[in-house]
Tab-separated table of C-alpha atoms in Angstrom:
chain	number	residue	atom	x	y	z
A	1	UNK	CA	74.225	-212.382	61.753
A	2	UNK	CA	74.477	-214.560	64.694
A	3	UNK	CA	72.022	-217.064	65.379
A	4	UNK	CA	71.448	-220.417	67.019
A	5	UNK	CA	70.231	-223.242	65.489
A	6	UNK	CA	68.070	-225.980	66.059
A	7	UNK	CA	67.364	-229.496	63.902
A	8	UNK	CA	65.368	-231.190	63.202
A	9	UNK	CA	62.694	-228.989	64.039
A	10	UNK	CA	59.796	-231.667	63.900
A	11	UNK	CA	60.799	-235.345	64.818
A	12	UNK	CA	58.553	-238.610	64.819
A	13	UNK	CA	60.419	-241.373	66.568
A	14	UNK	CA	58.974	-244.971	68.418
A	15	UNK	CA	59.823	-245.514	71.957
A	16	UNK	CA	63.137	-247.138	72.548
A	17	UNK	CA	64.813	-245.430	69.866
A	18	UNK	CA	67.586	-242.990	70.436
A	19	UNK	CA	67.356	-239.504	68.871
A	20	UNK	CA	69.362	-236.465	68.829
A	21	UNK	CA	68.653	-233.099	68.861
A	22	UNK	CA	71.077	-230.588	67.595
A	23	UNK	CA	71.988	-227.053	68.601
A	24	UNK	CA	74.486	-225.158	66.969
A	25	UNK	CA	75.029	-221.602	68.262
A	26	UNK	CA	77.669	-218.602	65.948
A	27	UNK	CA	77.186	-216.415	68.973
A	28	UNK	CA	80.385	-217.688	70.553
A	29	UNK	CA	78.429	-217.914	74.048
A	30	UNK	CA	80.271	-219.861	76.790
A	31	UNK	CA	76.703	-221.217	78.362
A	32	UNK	CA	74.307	-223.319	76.905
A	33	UNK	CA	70.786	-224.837	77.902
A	34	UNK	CA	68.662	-227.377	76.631
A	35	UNK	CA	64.648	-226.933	78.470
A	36	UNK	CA	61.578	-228.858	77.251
A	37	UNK	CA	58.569	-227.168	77.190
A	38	UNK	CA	54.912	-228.932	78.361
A	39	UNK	CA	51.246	-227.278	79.217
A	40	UNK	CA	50.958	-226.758	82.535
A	41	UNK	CA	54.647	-227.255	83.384
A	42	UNK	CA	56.413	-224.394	81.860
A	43	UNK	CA	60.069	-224.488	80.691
A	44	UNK	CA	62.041	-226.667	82.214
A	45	UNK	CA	66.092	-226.753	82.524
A	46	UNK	CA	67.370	-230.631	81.282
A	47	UNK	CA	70.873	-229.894	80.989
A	48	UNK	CA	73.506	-226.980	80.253
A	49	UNK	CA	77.062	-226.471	79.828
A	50	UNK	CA	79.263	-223.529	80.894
A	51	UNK	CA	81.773	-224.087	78.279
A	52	UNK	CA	83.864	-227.108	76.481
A	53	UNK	CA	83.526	-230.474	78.495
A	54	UNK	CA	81.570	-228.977	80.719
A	55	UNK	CA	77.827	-230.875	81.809
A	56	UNK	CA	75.510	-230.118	84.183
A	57	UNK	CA	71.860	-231.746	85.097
A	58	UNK	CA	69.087	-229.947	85.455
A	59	UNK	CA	65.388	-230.321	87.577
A	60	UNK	CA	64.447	-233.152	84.490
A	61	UNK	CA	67.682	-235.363	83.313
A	62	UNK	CA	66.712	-238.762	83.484
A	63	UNK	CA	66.656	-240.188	80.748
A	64	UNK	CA	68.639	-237.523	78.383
A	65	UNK	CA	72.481	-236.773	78.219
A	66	UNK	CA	74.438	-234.225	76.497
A	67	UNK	CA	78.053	-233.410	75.594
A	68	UNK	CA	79.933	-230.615	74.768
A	69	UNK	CA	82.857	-230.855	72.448
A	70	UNK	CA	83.000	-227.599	70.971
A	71	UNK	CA	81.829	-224.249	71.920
A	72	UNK	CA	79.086	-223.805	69.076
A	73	UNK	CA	77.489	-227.231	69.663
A	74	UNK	CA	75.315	-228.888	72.524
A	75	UNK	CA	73.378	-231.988	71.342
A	76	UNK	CA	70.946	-233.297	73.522
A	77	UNK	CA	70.460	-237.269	72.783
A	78	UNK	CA	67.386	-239.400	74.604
A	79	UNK	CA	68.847	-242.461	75.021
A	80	UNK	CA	65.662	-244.663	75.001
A	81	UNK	CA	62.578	-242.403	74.283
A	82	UNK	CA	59.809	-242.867	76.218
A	83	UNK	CA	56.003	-241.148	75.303
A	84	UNK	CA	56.463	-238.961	78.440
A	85	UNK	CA	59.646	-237.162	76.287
A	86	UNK	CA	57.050	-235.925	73.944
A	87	UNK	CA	57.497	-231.877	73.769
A	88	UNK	CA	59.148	-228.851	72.672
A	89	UNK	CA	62.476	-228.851	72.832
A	90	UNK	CA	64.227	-226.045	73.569
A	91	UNK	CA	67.795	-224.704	73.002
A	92	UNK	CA	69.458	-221.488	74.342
A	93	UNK	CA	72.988	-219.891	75.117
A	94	UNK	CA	74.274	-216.628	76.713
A	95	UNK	CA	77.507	-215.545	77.614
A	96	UNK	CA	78.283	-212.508	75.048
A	97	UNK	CA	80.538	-209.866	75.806
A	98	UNK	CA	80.025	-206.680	78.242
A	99	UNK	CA	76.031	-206.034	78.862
A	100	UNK	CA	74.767	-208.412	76.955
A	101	UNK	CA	76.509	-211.197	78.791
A	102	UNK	CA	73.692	-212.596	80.727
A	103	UNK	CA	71.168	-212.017	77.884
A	104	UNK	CA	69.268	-215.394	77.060
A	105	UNK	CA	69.081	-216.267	73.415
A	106	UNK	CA	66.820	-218.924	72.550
A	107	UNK	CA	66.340	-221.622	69.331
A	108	UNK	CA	63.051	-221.729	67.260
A	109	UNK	CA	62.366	-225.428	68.766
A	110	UNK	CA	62.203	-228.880	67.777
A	111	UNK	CA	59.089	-230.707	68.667
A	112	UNK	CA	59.225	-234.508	69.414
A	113	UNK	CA	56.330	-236.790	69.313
A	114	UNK	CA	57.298	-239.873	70.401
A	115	UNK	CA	54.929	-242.923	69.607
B	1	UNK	CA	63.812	-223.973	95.800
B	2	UNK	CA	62.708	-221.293	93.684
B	3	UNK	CA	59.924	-220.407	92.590
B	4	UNK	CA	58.806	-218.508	89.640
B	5	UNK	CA	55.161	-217.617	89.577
B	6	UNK	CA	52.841	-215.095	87.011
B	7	UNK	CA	50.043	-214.016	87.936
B	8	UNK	CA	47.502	-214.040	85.920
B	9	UNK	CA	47.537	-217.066	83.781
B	10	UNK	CA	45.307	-214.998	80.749
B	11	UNK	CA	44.643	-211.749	80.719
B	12	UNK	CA	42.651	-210.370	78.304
B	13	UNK	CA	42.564	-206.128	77.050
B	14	UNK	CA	41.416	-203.281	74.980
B	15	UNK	CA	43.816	-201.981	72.332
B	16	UNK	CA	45.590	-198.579	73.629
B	17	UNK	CA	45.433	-199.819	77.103
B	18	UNK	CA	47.765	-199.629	79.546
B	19	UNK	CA	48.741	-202.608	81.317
B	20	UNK	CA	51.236	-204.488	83.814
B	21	UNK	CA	51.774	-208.171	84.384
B	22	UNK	CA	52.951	-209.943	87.372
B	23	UNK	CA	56.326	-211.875	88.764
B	24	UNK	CA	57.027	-213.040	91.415
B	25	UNK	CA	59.806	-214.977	93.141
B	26	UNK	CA	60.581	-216.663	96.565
B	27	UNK	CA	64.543	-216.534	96.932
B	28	UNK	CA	65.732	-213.244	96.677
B	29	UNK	CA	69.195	-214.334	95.990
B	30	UNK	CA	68.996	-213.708	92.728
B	31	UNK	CA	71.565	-212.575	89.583
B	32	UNK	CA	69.183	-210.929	86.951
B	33	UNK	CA	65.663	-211.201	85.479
B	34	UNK	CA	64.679	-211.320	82.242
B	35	UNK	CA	61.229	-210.605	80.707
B	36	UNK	CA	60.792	-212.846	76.943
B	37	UNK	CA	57.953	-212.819	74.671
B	38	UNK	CA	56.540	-215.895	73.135
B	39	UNK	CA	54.352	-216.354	70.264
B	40	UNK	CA	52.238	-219.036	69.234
B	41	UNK	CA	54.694	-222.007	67.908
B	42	UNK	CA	57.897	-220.120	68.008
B	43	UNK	CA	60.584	-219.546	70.195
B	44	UNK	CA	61.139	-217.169	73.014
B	45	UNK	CA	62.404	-213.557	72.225
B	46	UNK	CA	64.160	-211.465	74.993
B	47	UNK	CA	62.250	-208.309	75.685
B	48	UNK	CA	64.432	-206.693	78.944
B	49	UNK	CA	67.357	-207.787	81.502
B	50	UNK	CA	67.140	-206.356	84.439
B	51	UNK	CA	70.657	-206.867	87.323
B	52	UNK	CA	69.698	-207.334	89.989
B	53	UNK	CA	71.646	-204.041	91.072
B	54	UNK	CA	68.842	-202.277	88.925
B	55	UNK	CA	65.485	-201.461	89.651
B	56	UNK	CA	64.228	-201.131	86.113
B	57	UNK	CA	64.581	-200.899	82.508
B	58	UNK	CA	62.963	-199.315	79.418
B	59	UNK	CA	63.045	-200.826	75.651
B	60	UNK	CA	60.448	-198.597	74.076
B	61	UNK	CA	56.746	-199.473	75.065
B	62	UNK	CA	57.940	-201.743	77.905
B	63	UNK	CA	58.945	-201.446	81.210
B	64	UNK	CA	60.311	-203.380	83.478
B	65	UNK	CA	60.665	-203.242	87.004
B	66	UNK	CA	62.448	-205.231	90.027
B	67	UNK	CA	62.550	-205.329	93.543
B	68	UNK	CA	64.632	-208.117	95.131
B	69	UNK	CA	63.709	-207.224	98.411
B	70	UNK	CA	59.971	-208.527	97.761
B	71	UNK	CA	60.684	-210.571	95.426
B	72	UNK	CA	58.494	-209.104	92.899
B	73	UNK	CA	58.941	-207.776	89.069
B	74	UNK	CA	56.404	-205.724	87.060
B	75	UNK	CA	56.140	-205.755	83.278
B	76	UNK	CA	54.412	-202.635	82.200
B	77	UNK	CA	52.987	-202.469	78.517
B	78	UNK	CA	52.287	-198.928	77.296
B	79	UNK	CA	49.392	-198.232	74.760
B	80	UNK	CA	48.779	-202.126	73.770
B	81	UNK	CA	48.406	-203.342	70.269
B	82	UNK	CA	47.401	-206.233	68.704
B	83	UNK	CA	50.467	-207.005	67.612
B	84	UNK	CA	51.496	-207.291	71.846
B	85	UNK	CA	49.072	-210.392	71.679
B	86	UNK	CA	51.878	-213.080	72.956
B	87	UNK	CA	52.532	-215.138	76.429
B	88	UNK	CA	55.339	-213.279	78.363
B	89	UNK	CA	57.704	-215.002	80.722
B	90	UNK	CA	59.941	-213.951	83.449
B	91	UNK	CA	62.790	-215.815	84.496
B	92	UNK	CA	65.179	-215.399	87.308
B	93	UNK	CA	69.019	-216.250	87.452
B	94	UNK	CA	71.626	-217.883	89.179
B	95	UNK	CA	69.812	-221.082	88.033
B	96	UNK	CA	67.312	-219.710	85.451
B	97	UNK	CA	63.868	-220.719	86.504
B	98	UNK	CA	61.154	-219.392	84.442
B	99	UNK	CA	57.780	-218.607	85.502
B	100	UNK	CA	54.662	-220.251	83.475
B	101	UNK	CA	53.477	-216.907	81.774
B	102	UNK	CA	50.919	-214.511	81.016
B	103	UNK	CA	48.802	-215.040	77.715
B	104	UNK	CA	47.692	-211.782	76.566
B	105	UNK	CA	45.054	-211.292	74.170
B	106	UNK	CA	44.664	-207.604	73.087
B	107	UNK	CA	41.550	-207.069	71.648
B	108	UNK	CA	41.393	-204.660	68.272
């Protein structure tokens, strides 16, 4: 079956380090979103990709990036993490074929605690 | 700027009840919504999709309703179990912006 994937799902790290979050997706979707998720603030869109090479911000990008080299893969990396970047992170994709095209299909979530 | 709200923040019920929960949204302008169920330390699960040529659509139990014009969208929940116990979210599209949710608590 298709699924999309998310590692690790719980990550310690120390501010100023760098860590990456991966999402791999077998649904062959074109679009792909990374959101964090906070009390009292929801989900929130960081970045997303509408296919290969393809970036886009979203309402809370400082201090992330991603890239897209591949259509099953959207990493997310925080470059220097800060306390405030503890959360859930959140990976999803859409972009099947026919109906299902704008359906939303979302990763089990990695939590970050960042010291 | 949209906005996605859900109104109410908890809402607690009797099993076998019937119930609907809010969403609403301020820019009308909008490509589909999509109703997802969350439970406790997981992720989200899509529930219903509605375009937003469509006024509603059925998976079962659930209903879900939309009209663009006031911006509003209506989760109905027929006969609640336990087992509906979850926070539900709406989100809207072009951009997706999700609404904060609706814990519900259905009590055995």
């Amino acid at each position: 079956d298709a699924e999309i994937t998310q590692s690790p799902r719980h990550k310690i790290t120390e501010t100023g380090r760098q860590v990456t979050l991966a999402c791999h997706q077998t649904w062959n979707h074109n679009n792909m979103f990374w959101y964090r998720q906070d009390l009292g603030h929801g989900l929130r869109l960081i970045h997303y990709s509408y296919g290969v090479h393809d970036t886009n911000k979203g309402e809370v990008s400082d201090g992330y990036s991603v890239s897209r080299s591949n259509t099953e893969d959207l990493p997310l990396t925080l470059e220097s993490a800060a306390s405030s970047q503890t959360s859930v992170y959140f990976c999803a994709s859409s972009g099947g074929p026919g109906s299902g095209a704008n359906v939303l299909t979302f990763g089990a979530g990695s939590r970050l605690t960042v010291l | 700027k949209q906005e996605v709200t859900q109104i109410p923040a908890a809402l607690s019920v009797p099993e076998g009840e019937n119930l609907v929960l809010n969403c609403s949204f301020t820019d009308s302008a909008i490509y589909n919504l999509q109703w997802f169920r969350q439970d406790p330390g997981k992720g989200l699960t899509s529930l219903l999709l509605i375009q937003s040529s469509q006024r509603e659509q059925t998976s079962g139990r659930l209903n879900a309703s939309l009209d663009k014009s006031s911006g509003r969208s209506t989760l109905y929940i027929a006969a609640s179990q336990p087992g509906d116990s979850a926070t539900y979210l709406c989100a809207v599209t072009g951009k997706i912006i999700f609404g904060k949710g609706t814990r519900l608590h259905i009590l055995p």
